[in-house]
């Protein structure tokens, strides 16, 4: 199902994001930025999400 969500619908499953540093800094509000690589047909790629406070 994850493969279909990414390739067919453009939805990424982000269950492994570490938010410990954000919680430690009490960053309750931030802008979440996720840059997606432009590879056609991929299902798993390394992404580098950023939280801008």
Backbone as CSV, one residue per row, in Angstrom:
resi,resn,N_x,N_y,N_z,CA_x,CA_y,CA_z,C_x,C_y,C_z
1,UNK,0.807,-1.191,0.000,0.000,0.000,0.000,0.857,1.266,0.000
2,UNK,1.988,1.270,0.753,2.862,2.440,0.766,3.383,2.760,-0.628
3,UNK,3.694,1.732,-1.409,4.207,1.957,-2.752,3.163,2.632,-3.630
4,UNK,1.918,2.224,-3.521,0.853,2.854,-4.304,0.614,4.285,-3.842
5,UNK,0.663,4.513,-2.554,0.420,5.858,-2.043,1.462,6.837,-2.575
6,UNK,2.714,6.419,-2.639,3.781,7.310,-3.099,3.743,7.510,-4.609
7,UNK,3.666,6.426,-5.364,3.777,6.548,-6.820,2.479,6.961,-7.492
8,UNK,1.357,6.463,-7.017,0.077,6.763,-7.672,-0.584,8.035,-7.157
9,UNK,-0.416,8.319,-5.866,-1.149,9.431,-5.258,-0.254,10.559,-4.737
10,UNK,1.061,10.351,-4.701,1.970,11.385,-4.213,1.926,11.592,-2.711
11,UNK,1.446,10.600,-1.976,1.348,10.686,-0.515,2.506,9.910,0.096
12,UNK,3.231,10.539,1.001,4.366,9.883,1.649,3.999,9.493,3.070
13,UNK,4.380,8.292,3.465,4.151,7.800,4.815,5.393,8.160,5.624
14,UNK,5.223,9.012,6.625,6.365,9.553,7.361,6.350,9.088,8.814
15,UNK,6.271,7.791,9.027,6.139,7.297,10.397,7.455,7.266,11.168
16,UNK,8.581,7.471,10.502,9.879,7.354,11.183,10.569,8.690,11.408
17,UNK,9.829,9.789,11.393,10.436,11.097,11.608,10.712,11.284,13.104
18,UNK,11.923,11.683,13.419,12.306,11.921,14.807,11.987,13.366,15.183
19,UNK,11.171,13.553,16.193,10.761,14.894,16.631,11.272,15.216,18.028
20,UNK,12.216,14.451,18.530,12.720,14.645,19.893,13.315,16.035,20.094
21,UNK,14.114,16.499,19.130,14.743,17.816,19.266,13.707,18.936,19.247
22,UNK,12.674,18.789,18.440,11.607,19.796,18.413,10.891,19.852,19.761
23,UNK,10.605,18.704,20.329,9.927,18.667,21.628,10.830,19.233,22.730
24,UNK,12.118,18.919,22.654,13.064,19.424,23.650,13.145,20.957,23.612
25,UNK,13.065,21.522,22.395,13.109,22.980,22.223,11.741,23.638,22.396
26,UNK,10.725,22.838,22.710,9.342,23.317,22.840,8.882,24.058,21.590
27,UNK,9.250,23.511,20.449,8.846,24.081,19.158,7.500,23.471,18.777
28,UNK,6.452,24.002,19.349,5.114,23.441,19.122,4.535,23.880,17.782
29,UNK,5.007,25.021,17.259,4.536,25.505,15.965,5.733,25.707,15.048
30,UNK,5.648,25.159,13.849,6.727,25.294,12.883,6.192,24.998,11.491
31,UNK,6.952,25.394,10.491,6.598,25.072,9.115,7.364,23.816,8.724
32,UNK,6.651,22.827,8.260,7.249,21.558,7.860,7.485,21.588,6.354
33,UNK,8.736,21.394,5.938,9.086,21.431,4.518,9.640,20.068,4.121
34,UNK,9.074,19.503,3.075,9.529,18.201,2.591,9.822,18.320,1.105
35,UNK,11.095,18.265,0.766,11.480,18.299,-0.639,11.507,16.889,-1.197
36,UNK,10.788,16.681,-2.275,10.717,15.345,-2.876,11.606,15.302,-4.105
37,UNK,12.473,14.294,-4.198,13.299,14.164,-5.391,12.423,13.870,-6.607
38,UNK,12.849,14.325,-7.751,12.039,14.179,-8.960,12.438,12.935,-9.749
39,UNK,12.229,11.783,-9.152,12.498,10.514,-9.816,11.154,9.866,-10.141
40,UNK,10.932,9.526,-11.380,9.674,8.880,-11.739,9.681,7.415,-11.344
41,UNK,8.560,6.962,-10.785,8.379,5.552,-10.486,9.057,5.047,-9.234
42,UNK,9.649,5.905,-8.431,10.325,5.432,-7.223,9.320,5.240,-6.098
43,UNK,9.617,4.323,-5.213,8.759,4.088,-4.061,9.477,4.373,-2.754
44,UNK,10.800,4.279,-2.735,11.552,4.574,-1.523,12.785,5.382,-1.897
45,UNK,12.852,6.593,-1.354,14.020,7.436,-1.570,14.331,8.134,-0.257
46,UNK,15.553,8.598,-0.110,15.920,9.352,1.079,15.366,10.764,0.930
47,UNK,14.660,11.226,1.931,14.136,12.586,1.942,14.745,13.304,3.130
48,UNK,14.766,14.608,3.070,15.344,15.390,4.150,14.346,16.450,4.578
49,UNK,13.389,16.099,5.457,12.415,17.081,5.905,13.065,18.114,6.820
50,UNK,12.521,19.324,6.806,13.055,20.416,7.589,11.918,21.074,8.358
51,UNK,12.136,21.401,9.628,11.179,22.159,10.431,11.737,23.557,10.615
52,UNK,11.032,24.559,10.102,11.480,25.947,10.200,10.628,26.625,11.248
53,UNK,11.293,27.145,12.257,10.577,27.766,13.376,10.469,29.246,13.199
